[in-house]
Amino acid sequence: MTTGKIMLVGLGPGSVEHMSGRARAAIAEADTIIGYVTYIRLVADLVEGKEVVKKSMTEELDRAIEALDRAKQGKKVALISSGDAGVYGMAGPTFEVLFQAGWTPPTGQPGDIEVEIIPGASALNTCAALVGAPLTHDFCAISLSDLLTPWPVIARRLNAVATADFVVALYNPKSGRRARQIVEAQRLFLAHRRPDTPVAIVKSAYRPKQRIEFTTLDKMTECDIGMLSTVLIGNSNTFVRDGLMVTPRGYANKYDVEAGTTRDGEKAGRSLSTGLDGWLETIRTSDETVEELARRHGLPADYIAAALADEDVENLTFHRGPGAANGREDAPTAV
Ligand code: SAH
């Protein structure tokens, strides 16, 4: 029996130019293409003569089961997703269906089914690219869809990232039937972030109906947000200038950006003076109690106590590399 294959193809945002070479090759290689009709249209030039199974949005498990059936017959099946197939896409449900059916990774036996995941640019990458550089510092993605996730789980995650000052990309922010989730998300964020925190709403990135809107956290719910929008909420340092949303990486902490010189007390290629070593030194020599330090730094008191108590810290943090023996400093890390 010939080996069947399931290819989970991420198409990127929805324009042919932003599709990867491997994604196009995988579709060209496939006997059967399964996917949502909009995405099949995108690759219309490649699907001629192939079996095409058009599915609606909500039939994800059916799509995976259908892919498995075809692969069992020795066919090559391309399951196509927008963005990346592993980001709120078909990759997860496909593996769930495969495992349920007793599938195991190929071992070279007849009847093996191969699985290949072809990465694509996800909405957070493409929407970020259209608005500037909003994700240059720590960020995360949260889907506001409660179709498969209980609201308290979503709300807890929103609350956690709002507190921790992440930049956040909200997927599935709103639909005809789910209009209140974005309002609740805003409420949770406003408890921790400034009302004028920059927000960008990107609709249909790299598609004919593309629309970009800049707003602020307190006003974002007044904007046009739909199923095809991704909402990017900045962190406390994010700014908008000349139509570009930028989250600083932190160069200004270390360098005088205009002059290009290193700030007093800082060294190129080394941790900041407020990095781990410097911070440990500060708390070690501080007059404050563990509780006061915990409050000041927004960290658990247990963690501060453990960091202070750890005798190995001295050895760990002031450890020098091989260069130290002959008086050289460790080589700075490349960025
Ligand atoms: N696998 C996809 C995400 C699927 S969930 C990916 O990696 O991008 C669907 C959500 O993705 C939408 O509700 C929207 O929030 C976002 N999205 C997908 N394509 C988009 C596009 N072209 N422009 C803006 N947002 C998009």
XYZ file of C-alpha atoms and ligand atoms in Angstrom:
361
model
C 0.000 0.000 0.000
C 1.315 3.462 -0.802
C 1.988 5.813 2.057
C -0.679 8.425 2.601
C 0.180 11.921 3.670
C -1.574 14.755 5.437
C -0.103 18.199 4.908
C -1.267 20.964 7.219
C -0.646 24.010 5.111
C -0.506 27.530 6.564
C -1.317 29.950 3.755
C -0.339 33.170 5.522
C -2.682 36.152 5.645
C -4.525 35.583 2.389
C -2.420 36.998 -0.419
C -0.499 34.854 -2.862
C 2.710 36.914 -2.377
C 2.788 36.118 1.327
C 2.375 32.390 0.877
C 5.557 30.364 1.314
C 7.172 28.410 -1.506
C 6.685 25.181 0.435
C 2.979 25.949 0.936
C 2.491 26.298 -2.819
C 4.586 23.184 -3.507
C 2.576 21.180 -0.968
C -0.672 22.165 -2.645
C 0.779 21.326 -6.065
C 1.869 17.930 -4.702
C -1.504 17.066 -3.140
C -4.179 14.816 -4.660
C -6.903 16.331 -2.495
C -7.304 19.836 -1.109
C -9.563 20.340 1.890
C -10.376 23.748 3.278
C -12.585 26.742 3.707
C -13.819 28.055 0.381
C -12.141 31.494 0.671
C -8.720 29.897 1.018
C -9.287 27.409 -1.782
C -10.035 30.378 -4.031
C -6.613 31.813 -3.183
C -4.844 28.829 -4.656
C -7.269 28.291 -7.525
C -4.419 28.207 -10.057
C -2.864 25.221 -8.301
C -5.915 23.066 -7.716
C -6.971 22.307 -11.271
C -7.524 18.604 -11.845
C -7.429 17.809 -8.125
C -10.180 16.691 -5.815
C -11.371 19.703 -3.837
C -13.416 19.383 -0.652
C -14.895 22.714 0.404
C -15.922 22.957 4.017
C -17.532 25.587 6.161
C -15.818 27.194 9.174
C -17.359 25.012 11.860
C -16.554 21.634 10.402
C -12.989 21.322 11.629
C -13.254 17.804 12.978
C -15.050 16.671 9.806
C -12.220 18.115 7.764
C -9.638 16.231 9.816
C -11.610 12.966 9.600
C -11.997 13.391 5.869
C -8.258 14.016 5.504
C -7.514 10.833 7.449
C -9.894 8.762 5.284
C -8.208 9.959 2.103
C -4.701 9.436 3.529
C -5.655 5.868 4.464
C -6.352 5.301 0.756
C -2.748 6.357 0.089
C -3.588 9.870 -1.022
C -1.743 13.080 -0.326
C -4.101 15.508 1.303
C -3.505 19.220 1.858
C -5.573 20.671 4.678
C -5.354 24.381 4.208
C -5.573 26.997 6.964
C -5.171 30.748 6.955
C -2.124 32.112 8.763
C -0.342 29.247 10.487
C -2.120 25.903 10.760
C -0.869 25.518 14.332
C -2.205 28.867 15.579
C -5.912 28.450 16.390
C -5.942 26.288 13.274
C -6.301 22.765 11.963
C -3.095 21.219 13.347
C -4.453 20.536 16.840
C -7.806 18.993 15.829
C -6.040 16.911 13.162
C -3.658 15.335 15.678
C -6.565 14.753 18.067
C -8.475 12.902 15.348
C -5.355 10.977 14.303
C -4.536 9.862 17.847
C -8.157 8.919 18.446
C -7.946 6.695 15.362
C -4.833 4.980 16.727
C -2.385 6.743 14.385
C 1.339 6.649 15.220
C 4.225 8.455 13.471
C 5.525 6.576 10.383
C 7.938 3.686 10.954
C 8.483 2.700 7.323
C 5.666 0.113 7.363
C 2.997 -0.210 4.657
C -0.068 1.826 5.530
C 1.953 4.523 7.300
C 0.470 7.998 7.243
C 2.925 10.853 7.135
C 2.064 14.256 8.559
C 3.822 17.461 7.505
C 3.084 20.849 8.988
C 3.942 23.751 6.716
C 4.301 26.971 8.708
C 2.696 30.204 7.552
C 2.799 33.787 8.785
C 0.128 34.090 11.477
C -2.207 37.061 11.833
C -0.074 38.510 14.608
C 2.956 38.619 12.325
C 1.139 40.043 9.346
C -0.982 42.540 11.286
C 2.093 43.696 13.191
C 3.981 44.198 9.924
C 1.209 46.468 8.664
C 1.223 48.772 11.686
C 4.951 49.093 12.472
C 6.819 47.193 15.173
C 4.357 46.514 17.995
C 5.719 43.064 18.959
C 9.353 43.978 19.525
C 9.019 43.190 23.214
C 7.305 40.296 25.029
C 3.871 39.581 23.644
C 1.202 36.941 23.660
C -1.898 35.908 21.758
C -5.334 35.386 23.259
C -8.401 34.263 21.376
C -11.652 35.771 22.600
C -13.621 32.879 21.116
C -15.654 31.104 23.786
C -16.912 28.520 21.318
C -14.489 25.968 22.774
C -12.983 27.772 25.798
C -14.895 28.726 28.986
C -15.049 32.495 29.581
C -13.383 32.377 33.041
C -10.317 30.774 31.425
C -10.167 33.538 28.801
C -10.792 36.265 31.398
C -8.077 34.909 33.724
C -5.556 34.963 30.880
C -6.574 38.474 29.848
C -6.187 39.611 33.437
C -2.777 37.927 33.770
C -1.317 39.476 30.612
C -2.801 42.890 31.392
C -1.112 42.759 34.805
C 2.181 41.507 33.366
C 2.333 44.295 30.753
C 2.549 42.057 27.691
C 1.706 43.393 24.270
C -1.274 41.285 23.259
C -2.776 40.162 19.964
C -6.464 39.361 20.327
C -7.646 36.766 17.817
C -11.352 36.164 17.122
C -12.173 39.429 18.893
C -15.791 39.782 17.819
C -18.477 38.266 15.618
C -22.155 38.864 15.015
C -23.037 36.619 17.928
C -20.059 37.435 20.150
C -20.068 41.191 20.653
C -19.586 41.438 24.409
C -16.248 39.574 24.758
C -14.229 42.538 23.484
C -16.012 44.855 25.934
C -15.102 42.539 28.818
C -11.517 42.330 27.567
C -11.329 46.123 27.552
C -12.723 46.244 31.111
C -10.064 43.819 32.349
C -7.273 45.742 30.601
C -8.415 49.156 31.825
C -7.985 47.928 35.401
C -4.226 47.661 34.791
C -3.339 49.808 31.784
C -3.618 53.487 30.945
C -6.745 54.464 28.967
C -4.497 55.979 26.264
C -2.578 52.726 25.688
C -2.163 52.426 21.887
C -4.354 49.886 20.119
C -4.292 48.919 16.446
C -7.131 47.093 14.758
C -6.222 45.345 11.552
C -8.977 43.906 9.436
C -8.377 41.554 6.498
C -4.607 42.015 6.463
C -3.137 41.616 2.957
C -6.585 41.036 1.488
C -8.552 43.353 -0.812
C -10.669 44.734 2.053
C -7.704 45.497 4.320
C -8.356 48.225 6.905
C -6.085 49.566 9.613
C -7.314 51.688 12.476
C -5.320 53.209 15.324
C -7.125 53.929 18.556
C -6.635 53.725 22.304
C -7.672 51.208 24.928
C -10.565 53.327 26.223
C -12.000 53.843 22.721
C -11.308 50.552 21.001
C -14.813 49.149 21.440
C -16.215 52.039 19.387
C -14.216 50.852 16.375
C -15.194 48.548 13.583
C -14.096 45.104 14.802
C -15.197 41.825 13.244
C -14.350 38.189 12.563
C -11.542 39.190 10.247
C -9.898 41.621 12.657
C -6.940 41.213 14.943
C -6.623 43.671 17.818
C -3.116 44.616 18.932
C -2.910 46.219 22.376
C 0.402 47.843 23.253
C 2.284 47.621 26.548
C 3.029 50.583 28.837
C 5.922 51.693 26.588
C 4.264 51.289 23.198
C 3.780 54.515 21.229
C 2.312 55.613 17.913
C 4.190 58.101 15.762
C 3.578 59.074 12.163
C 1.108 56.240 11.792
C 3.482 53.625 13.160
C 2.950 51.634 16.351
C 6.258 50.836 18.029
C 7.103 48.914 21.177
C 10.654 49.792 22.237
C 12.993 46.854 22.764
C 14.754 48.633 25.614
C 17.757 50.126 23.850
C 17.000 53.422 25.561
C 17.608 51.737 28.936
C 21.182 51.113 27.973
C 22.144 53.636 25.333
C 21.668 57.287 24.648
C 19.852 56.532 21.397
C 20.693 59.892 19.798
C 24.393 59.939 20.645
C 24.830 56.148 20.380
C 26.827 56.073 23.608
C 26.338 53.700 26.519
C 24.641 55.152 29.590
C 26.606 55.491 32.828
C 26.816 52.206 34.688
C 25.850 50.136 31.632
C 28.035 48.031 29.337
C 27.366 46.914 25.770
C 26.867 43.151 25.547
C 26.254 42.846 29.294
C 23.114 42.539 31.365
C 21.663 45.848 32.495
C 22.664 47.208 35.891
C 19.056 46.349 36.761
C 19.449 42.879 35.180
C 19.572 39.783 37.376
C 23.035 40.271 38.894
C 22.570 43.959 39.539
C 19.097 43.443 40.931
C 20.269 40.676 43.299
C 23.000 42.994 44.529
C 20.399 45.733 45.118
C 18.020 43.554 47.104
C 20.878 42.003 49.072
C 22.083 45.414 50.239
C 18.583 46.888 50.681
C 17.203 47.910 54.076
C 13.706 46.868 53.039
C 11.992 43.752 54.315
C 11.217 40.849 52.030
C 7.546 41.918 51.997
C 8.414 45.491 51.049
C 10.721 44.277 48.278
C 8.010 41.911 47.054
C 5.531 44.767 46.839
C 7.983 47.122 45.138
C 8.943 44.626 42.456
C 5.532 42.967 42.042
C 6.978 39.559 42.824
C 6.013 36.832 45.319
C 7.701 37.256 48.736
C 8.649 33.554 48.601
C 10.613 34.193 45.435
C 12.488 37.160 46.940
C 13.244 35.137 50.074
C 14.494 32.186 48.006
C 16.669 34.425 45.810
C 18.180 36.034 48.910
C 18.687 32.740 50.719
C 20.274 30.826 47.852
C 23.921 30.456 48.753
C 24.808 29.302 45.278
C 23.633 32.577 43.825
C 27.009 34.105 44.544
C 28.760 31.412 42.505
C 26.151 31.282 39.797
C 25.785 34.930 39.078
C 29.382 35.987 39.425
C 30.671 32.962 37.548
C 33.148 33.882 34.861
C 33.743 32.086 31.597
C 37.060 30.579 30.470
C 38.386 34.023 29.569
C 38.352 35.053 33.234
C 41.452 33.010 34.068
C 43.657 35.222 31.913
C 41.956 38.417 32.892
C 39.578 38.683 29.931
C 35.883 39.334 30.377
C 33.287 36.963 28.901
C 32.589 37.676 25.266
C 29.436 39.708 24.887
C 26.441 37.857 23.515
C 25.574 38.654 19.921
C 22.152 40.169 19.316
N -4.588 30.267 11.862
C -4.880 31.691 11.805
C -5.839 32.141 12.887
C -7.227 31.533 12.792
S -8.341 32.177 13.986
C -3.560 32.472 11.888
O -2.526 31.896 12.234
O -3.583 33.685 11.603
C -9.147 33.455 13.064
C -8.728 34.815 13.530
O -7.433 35.113 13.020
C -9.585 35.962 13.062
O -10.729 36.147 13.887
C -8.636 37.131 13.162
O -8.519 37.551 14.517
C -7.303 36.484 12.776
N -6.979 36.675 11.344
C -6.797 35.687 10.432
N -6.475 36.204 9.230
C -6.448 37.549 9.375
C -6.201 38.658 8.486
N -5.878 38.450 7.203
N -6.261 39.914 8.991
C -6.562 40.130 10.284
N -6.814 39.125 11.164
C -6.768 37.862 10.728
